[in-house]
mmCIF file of C-alpha atoms in Angstrom:
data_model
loop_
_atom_site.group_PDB
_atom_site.id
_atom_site.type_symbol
_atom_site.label_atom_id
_atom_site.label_comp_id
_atom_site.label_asym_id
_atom_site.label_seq_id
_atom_site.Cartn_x
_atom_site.Cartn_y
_atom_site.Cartn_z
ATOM 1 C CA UNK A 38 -12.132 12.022 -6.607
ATOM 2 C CA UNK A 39 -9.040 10.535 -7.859
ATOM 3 C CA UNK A 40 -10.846 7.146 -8.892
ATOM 4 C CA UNK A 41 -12.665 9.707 -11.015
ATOM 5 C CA UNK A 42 -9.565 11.199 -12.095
ATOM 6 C CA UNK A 43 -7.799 8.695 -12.918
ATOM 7 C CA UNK A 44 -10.711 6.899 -15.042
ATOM 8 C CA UNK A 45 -11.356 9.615 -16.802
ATOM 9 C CA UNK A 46 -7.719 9.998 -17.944
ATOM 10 C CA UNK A 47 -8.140 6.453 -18.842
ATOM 11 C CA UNK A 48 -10.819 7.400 -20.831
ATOM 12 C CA UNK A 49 -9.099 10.424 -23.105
ATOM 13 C CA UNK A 50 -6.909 6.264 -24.121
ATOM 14 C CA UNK A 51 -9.924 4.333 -24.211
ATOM 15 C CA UNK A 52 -11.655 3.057 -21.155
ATOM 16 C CA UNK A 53 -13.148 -0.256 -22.277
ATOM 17 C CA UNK A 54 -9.994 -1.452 -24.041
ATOM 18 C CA UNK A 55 -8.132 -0.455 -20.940
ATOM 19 C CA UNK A 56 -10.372 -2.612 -18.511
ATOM 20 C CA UNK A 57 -10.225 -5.663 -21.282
ATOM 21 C CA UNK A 58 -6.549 -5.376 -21.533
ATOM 22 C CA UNK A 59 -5.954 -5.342 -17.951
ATOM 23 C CA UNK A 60 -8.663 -8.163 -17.470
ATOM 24 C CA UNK A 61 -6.587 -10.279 -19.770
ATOM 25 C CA UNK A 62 -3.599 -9.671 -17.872
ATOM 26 C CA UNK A 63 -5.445 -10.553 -14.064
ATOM 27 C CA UNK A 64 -5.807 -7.391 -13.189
ATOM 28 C CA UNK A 65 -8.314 -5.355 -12.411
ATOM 29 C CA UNK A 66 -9.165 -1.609 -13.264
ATOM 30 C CA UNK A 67 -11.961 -1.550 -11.091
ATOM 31 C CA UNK A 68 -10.765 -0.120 -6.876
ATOM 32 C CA UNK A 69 -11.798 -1.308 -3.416
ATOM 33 C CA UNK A 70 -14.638 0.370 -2.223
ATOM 34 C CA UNK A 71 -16.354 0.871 1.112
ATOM 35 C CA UNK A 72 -13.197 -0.928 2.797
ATOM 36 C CA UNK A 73 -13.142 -2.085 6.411
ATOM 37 C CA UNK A 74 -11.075 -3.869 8.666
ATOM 38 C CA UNK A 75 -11.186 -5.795 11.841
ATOM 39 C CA UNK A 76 -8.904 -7.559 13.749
ATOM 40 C CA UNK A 77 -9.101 -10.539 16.083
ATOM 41 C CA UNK A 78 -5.818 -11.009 18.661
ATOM 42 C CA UNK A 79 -4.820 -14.557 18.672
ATOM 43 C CA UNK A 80 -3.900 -16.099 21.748
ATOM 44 C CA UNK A 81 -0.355 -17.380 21.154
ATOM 45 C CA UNK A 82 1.812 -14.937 22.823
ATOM 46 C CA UNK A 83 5.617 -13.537 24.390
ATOM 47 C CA UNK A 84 7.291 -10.773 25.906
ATOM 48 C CA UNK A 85 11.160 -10.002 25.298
ATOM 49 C CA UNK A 86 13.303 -8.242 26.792
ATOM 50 C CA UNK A 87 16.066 -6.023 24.545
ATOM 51 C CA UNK A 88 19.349 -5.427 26.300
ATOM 52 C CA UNK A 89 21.350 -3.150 24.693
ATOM 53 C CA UNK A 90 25.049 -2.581 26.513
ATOM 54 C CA UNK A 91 26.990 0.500 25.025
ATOM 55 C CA UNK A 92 30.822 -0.853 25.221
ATOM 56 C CA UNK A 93 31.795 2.793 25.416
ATOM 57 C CA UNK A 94 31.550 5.524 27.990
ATOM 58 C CA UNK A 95 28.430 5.281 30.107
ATOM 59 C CA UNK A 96 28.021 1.352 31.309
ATOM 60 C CA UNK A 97 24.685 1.260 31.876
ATOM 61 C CA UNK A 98 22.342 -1.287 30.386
ATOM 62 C CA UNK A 99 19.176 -0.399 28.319
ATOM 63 C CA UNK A 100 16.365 -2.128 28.708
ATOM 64 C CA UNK A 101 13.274 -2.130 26.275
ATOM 65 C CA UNK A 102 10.309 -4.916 27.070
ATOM 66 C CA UNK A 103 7.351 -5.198 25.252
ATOM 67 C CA UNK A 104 4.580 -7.687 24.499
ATOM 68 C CA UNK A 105 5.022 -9.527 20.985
ATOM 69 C CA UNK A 106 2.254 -11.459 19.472
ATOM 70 C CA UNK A 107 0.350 -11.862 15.995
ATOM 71 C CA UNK A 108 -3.001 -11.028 14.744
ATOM 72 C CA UNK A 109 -5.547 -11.680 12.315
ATOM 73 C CA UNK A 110 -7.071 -9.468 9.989
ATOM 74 C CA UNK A 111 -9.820 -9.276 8.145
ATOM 75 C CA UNK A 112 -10.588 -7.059 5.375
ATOM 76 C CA UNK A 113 -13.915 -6.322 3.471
ATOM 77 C CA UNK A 114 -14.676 -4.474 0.588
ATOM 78 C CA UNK A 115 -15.996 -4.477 -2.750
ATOM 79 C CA UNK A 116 -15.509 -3.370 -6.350
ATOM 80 C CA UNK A 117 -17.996 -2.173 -9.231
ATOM 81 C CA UNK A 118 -20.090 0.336 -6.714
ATOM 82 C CA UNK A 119 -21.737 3.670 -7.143
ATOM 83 C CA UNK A 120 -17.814 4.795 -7.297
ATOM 84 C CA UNK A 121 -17.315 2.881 -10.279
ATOM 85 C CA UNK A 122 -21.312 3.422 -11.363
ATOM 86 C CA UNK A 123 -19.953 7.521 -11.751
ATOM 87 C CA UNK A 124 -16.897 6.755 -13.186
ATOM 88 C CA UNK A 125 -17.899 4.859 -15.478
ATOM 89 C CA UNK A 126 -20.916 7.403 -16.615
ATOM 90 C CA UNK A 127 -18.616 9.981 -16.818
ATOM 91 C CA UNK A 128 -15.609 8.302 -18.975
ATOM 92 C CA UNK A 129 -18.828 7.315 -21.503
ATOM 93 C CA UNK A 130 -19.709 10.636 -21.515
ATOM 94 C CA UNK A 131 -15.935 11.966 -22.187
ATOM 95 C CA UNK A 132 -15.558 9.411 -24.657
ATOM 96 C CA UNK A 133 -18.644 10.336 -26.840
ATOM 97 C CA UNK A 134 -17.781 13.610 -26.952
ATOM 98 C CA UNK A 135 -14.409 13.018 -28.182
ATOM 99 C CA UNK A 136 -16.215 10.936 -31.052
ATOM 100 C CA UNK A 137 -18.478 13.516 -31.433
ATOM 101 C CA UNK A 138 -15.631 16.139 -32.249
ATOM 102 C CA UNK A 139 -14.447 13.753 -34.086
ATOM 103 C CA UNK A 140 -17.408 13.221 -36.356
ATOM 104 C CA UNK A 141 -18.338 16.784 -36.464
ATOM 105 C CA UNK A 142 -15.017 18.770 -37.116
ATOM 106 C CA UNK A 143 -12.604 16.441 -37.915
ATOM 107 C CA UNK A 144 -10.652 16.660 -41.239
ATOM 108 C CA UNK A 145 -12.713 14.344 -43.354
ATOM 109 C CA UNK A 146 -10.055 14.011 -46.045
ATOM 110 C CA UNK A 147 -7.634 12.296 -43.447
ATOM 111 C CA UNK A 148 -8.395 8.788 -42.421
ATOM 112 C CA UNK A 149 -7.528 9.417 -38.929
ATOM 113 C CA UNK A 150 -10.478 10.737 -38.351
ATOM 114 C CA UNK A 151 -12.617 7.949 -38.645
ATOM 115 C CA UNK A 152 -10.179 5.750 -37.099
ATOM 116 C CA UNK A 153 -10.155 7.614 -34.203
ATOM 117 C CA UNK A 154 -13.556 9.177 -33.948
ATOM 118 C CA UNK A 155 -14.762 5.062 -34.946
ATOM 119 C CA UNK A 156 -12.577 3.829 -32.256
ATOM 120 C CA UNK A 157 -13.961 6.197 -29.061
ATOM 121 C CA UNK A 158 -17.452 5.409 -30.478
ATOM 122 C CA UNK A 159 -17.201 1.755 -30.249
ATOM 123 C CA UNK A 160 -14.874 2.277 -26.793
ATOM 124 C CA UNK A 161 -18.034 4.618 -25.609
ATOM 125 C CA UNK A 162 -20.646 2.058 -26.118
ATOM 126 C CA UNK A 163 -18.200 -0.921 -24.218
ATOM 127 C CA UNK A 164 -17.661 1.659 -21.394
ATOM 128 C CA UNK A 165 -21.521 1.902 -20.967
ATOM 129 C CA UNK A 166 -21.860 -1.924 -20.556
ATOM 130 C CA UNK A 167 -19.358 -1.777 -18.041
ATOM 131 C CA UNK A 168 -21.392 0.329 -15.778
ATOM 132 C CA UNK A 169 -23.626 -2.530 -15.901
ATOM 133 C CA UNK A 170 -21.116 -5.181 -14.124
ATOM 134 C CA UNK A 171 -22.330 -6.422 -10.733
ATOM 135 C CA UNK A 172 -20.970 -5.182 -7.102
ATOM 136 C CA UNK A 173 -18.387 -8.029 -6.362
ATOM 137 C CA UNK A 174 -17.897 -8.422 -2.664
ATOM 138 C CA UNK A 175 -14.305 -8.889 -1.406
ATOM 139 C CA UNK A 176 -13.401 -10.554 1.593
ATOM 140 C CA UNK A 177 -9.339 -11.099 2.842
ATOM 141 C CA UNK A 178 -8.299 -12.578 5.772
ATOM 142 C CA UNK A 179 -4.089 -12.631 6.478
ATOM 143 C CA UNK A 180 -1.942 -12.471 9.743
ATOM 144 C CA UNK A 181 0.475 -10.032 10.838
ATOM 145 C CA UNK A 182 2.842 -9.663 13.874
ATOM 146 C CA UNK A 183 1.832 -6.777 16.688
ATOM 147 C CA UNK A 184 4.351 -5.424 19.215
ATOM 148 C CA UNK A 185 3.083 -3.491 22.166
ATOM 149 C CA UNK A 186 6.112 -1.488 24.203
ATOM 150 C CA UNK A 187 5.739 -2.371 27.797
ATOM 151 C CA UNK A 188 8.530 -0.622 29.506
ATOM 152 C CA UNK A 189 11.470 0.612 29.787
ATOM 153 C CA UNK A 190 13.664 0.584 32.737
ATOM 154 C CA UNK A 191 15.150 -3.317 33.825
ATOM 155 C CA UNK A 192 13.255 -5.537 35.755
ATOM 156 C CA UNK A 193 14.266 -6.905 39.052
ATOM 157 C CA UNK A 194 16.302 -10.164 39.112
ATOM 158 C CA UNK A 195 18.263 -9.262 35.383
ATOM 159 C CA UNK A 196 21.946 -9.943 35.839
ATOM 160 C CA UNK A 197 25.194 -9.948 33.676
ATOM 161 C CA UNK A 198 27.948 -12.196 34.065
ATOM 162 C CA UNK A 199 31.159 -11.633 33.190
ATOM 163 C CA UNK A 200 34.332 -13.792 32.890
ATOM 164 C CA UNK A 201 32.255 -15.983 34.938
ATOM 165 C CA UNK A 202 31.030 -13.629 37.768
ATOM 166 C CA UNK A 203 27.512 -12.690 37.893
ATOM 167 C CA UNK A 204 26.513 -8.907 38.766
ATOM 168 C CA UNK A 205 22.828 -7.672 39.609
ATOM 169 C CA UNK A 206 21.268 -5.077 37.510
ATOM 170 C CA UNK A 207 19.640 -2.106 38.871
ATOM 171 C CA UNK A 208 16.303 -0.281 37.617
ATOM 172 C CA UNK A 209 18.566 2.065 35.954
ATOM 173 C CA UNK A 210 20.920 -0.539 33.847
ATOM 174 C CA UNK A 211 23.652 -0.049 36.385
ATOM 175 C CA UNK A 212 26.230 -3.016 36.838
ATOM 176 C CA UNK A 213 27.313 -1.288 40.254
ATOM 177 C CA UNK A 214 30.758 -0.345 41.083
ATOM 178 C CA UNK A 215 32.035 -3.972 40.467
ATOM 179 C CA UNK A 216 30.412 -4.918 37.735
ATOM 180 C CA UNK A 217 31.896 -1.363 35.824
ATOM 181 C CA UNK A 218 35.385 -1.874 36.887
ATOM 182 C CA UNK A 219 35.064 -6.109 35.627
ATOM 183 C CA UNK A 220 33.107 -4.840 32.298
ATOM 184 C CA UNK A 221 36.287 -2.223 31.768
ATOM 185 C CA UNK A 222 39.147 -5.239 32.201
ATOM 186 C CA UNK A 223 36.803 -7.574 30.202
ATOM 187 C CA UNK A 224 36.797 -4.801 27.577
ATOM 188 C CA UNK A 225 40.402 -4.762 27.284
ATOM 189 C CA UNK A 226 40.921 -8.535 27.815
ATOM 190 C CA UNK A 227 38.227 -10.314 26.618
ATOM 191 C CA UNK A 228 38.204 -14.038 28.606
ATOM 192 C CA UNK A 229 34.589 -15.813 28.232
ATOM 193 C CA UNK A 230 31.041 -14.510 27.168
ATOM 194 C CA UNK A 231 29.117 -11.428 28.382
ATOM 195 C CA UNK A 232 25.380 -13.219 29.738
ATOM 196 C CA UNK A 233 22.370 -12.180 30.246
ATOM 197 C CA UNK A 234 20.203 -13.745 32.657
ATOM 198 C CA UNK A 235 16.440 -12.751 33.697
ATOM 199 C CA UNK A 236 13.279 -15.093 35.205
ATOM 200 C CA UNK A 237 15.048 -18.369 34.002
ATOM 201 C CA UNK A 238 16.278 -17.181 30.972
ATOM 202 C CA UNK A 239 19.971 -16.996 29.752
ATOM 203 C CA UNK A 240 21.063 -15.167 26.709
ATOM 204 C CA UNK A 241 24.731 -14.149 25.351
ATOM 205 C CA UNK A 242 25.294 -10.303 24.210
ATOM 206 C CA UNK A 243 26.166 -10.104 20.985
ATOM 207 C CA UNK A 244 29.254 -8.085 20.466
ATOM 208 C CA UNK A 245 29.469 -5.367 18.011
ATOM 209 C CA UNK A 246 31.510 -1.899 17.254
ATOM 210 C CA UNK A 247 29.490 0.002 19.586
ATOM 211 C CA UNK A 248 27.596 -2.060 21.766
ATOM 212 C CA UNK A 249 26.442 -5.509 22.715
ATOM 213 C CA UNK A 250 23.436 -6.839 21.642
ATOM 214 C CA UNK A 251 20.698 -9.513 23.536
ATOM 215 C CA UNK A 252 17.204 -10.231 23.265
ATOM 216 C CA UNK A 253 15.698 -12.438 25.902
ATOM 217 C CA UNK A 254 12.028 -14.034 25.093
ATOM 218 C CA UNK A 255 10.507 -13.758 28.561
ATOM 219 C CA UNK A 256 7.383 -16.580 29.144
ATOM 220 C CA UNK A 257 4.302 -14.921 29.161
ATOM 221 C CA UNK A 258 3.155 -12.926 32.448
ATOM 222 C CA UNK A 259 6.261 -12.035 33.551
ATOM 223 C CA UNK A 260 7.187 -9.136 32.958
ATOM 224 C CA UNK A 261 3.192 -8.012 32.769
ATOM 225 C CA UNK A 262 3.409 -8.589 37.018
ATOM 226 C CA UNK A 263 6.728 -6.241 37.183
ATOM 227 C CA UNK A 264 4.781 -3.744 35.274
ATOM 228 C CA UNK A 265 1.582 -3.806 37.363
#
């Protein structure tokens, strides 16, 4: 309905001239129709883990995993169908009645009149050609990136270490009594890099205003077996 709309307010400027105008320009008045999509996973991917550290008040770590990988997608559709078949019937039919009314009470003493009613009467009979143009099939194929939350409580085996001493991390993001008390001195003395480290992997929390930062790409499988 709003294809029909909007060609038929097309129409009231001239529907044919629009749809040559816009041809010149490479683009296209004419919509998808009849669109579908499918999508095919492909097989190249990761799972990260996001730490996120607040470096005030509560010191427990949050941990958000999820499995990152990309996508194809295909698209099909086409343009010039029985949408366009209607709206193209019914912007003829809007713009021969505008010539019409034109023709039959327009002031005949001003050459408007014939300009205009001349012009929708030559639009009107390029408008019905165009409900002649062929269905063109569309086809589209691009990639795009999919992320699929896994969990999120921290896995078994993440630690942080801190001016050089490593503490465990519980399921809950707790350092234990330790690790708070070394976080709170490294917090007011800052000697060394906070690290994350998790199934052979070893990243550095980024510190900002109001917490630190760290993403660690996890190879694939592991944290799919914690979650199991």
């Amino acid at each position: 309905m709003k294809s029909l709309a909007l060609l038929l307010a097309i129409a009231c400027s001239g529907c044919f001239s629009t749809w040559a105008g816009m041809q010149a320009g490479g683009h296209s008045l004419a919509w998808d129709e009849n669109k579908r999509e499918e999508t095919v996973p492909l097989p190249a991917t990761d799972e990260r883990l996001v730490l996120a550290l607040p470096l005030h008040g509560d010191a427990a770590l949050s941990c958000k995993s999820a499995q990152h990988a990309r996508e194809t997608v295909y698209r099909a559709s086409f343009r010039y169908g029985s949408g366009w078949k209607k709206a193209t019937a019914l912007a003829f039919v809007t713009e021969a009645a505008i010539a019409t009314a034109y023709a039959l009470a327009g002031n005949r003493d001003d050459p408007r009149t014939y300009v205009y009613g001349g012009f929708f009467a030559i639009d009107a009979v390029g408008t019905a050609a165009l409900f002649f143009v062929p269905r063109k099939d569309r086809f589209a194929k691009t990639e795009r990136d999919v992320a699929t939350p896994l969990r999120e409580d921290c896995p078994e085996g993440l630690t942080i270490e801190i001016a050089g001493t490593t503490y465990p991390v519980d399921a809950a993001g707790k350092l234990g009594e330790a690790g708070e008390l070394a976080l709170e001195d490294w917090l007011k003395a800052p000697t060394g890099e906070l690290l994350a480290s998790y199934a052979g992997r070893t990243t550095r929390l980024m510190v900002e205003p109001q917490q630190a930062l760290g993403v660690l790409a996890v190879p694939l499988g592991t944290l799919t077996a914690l979650a199991e």
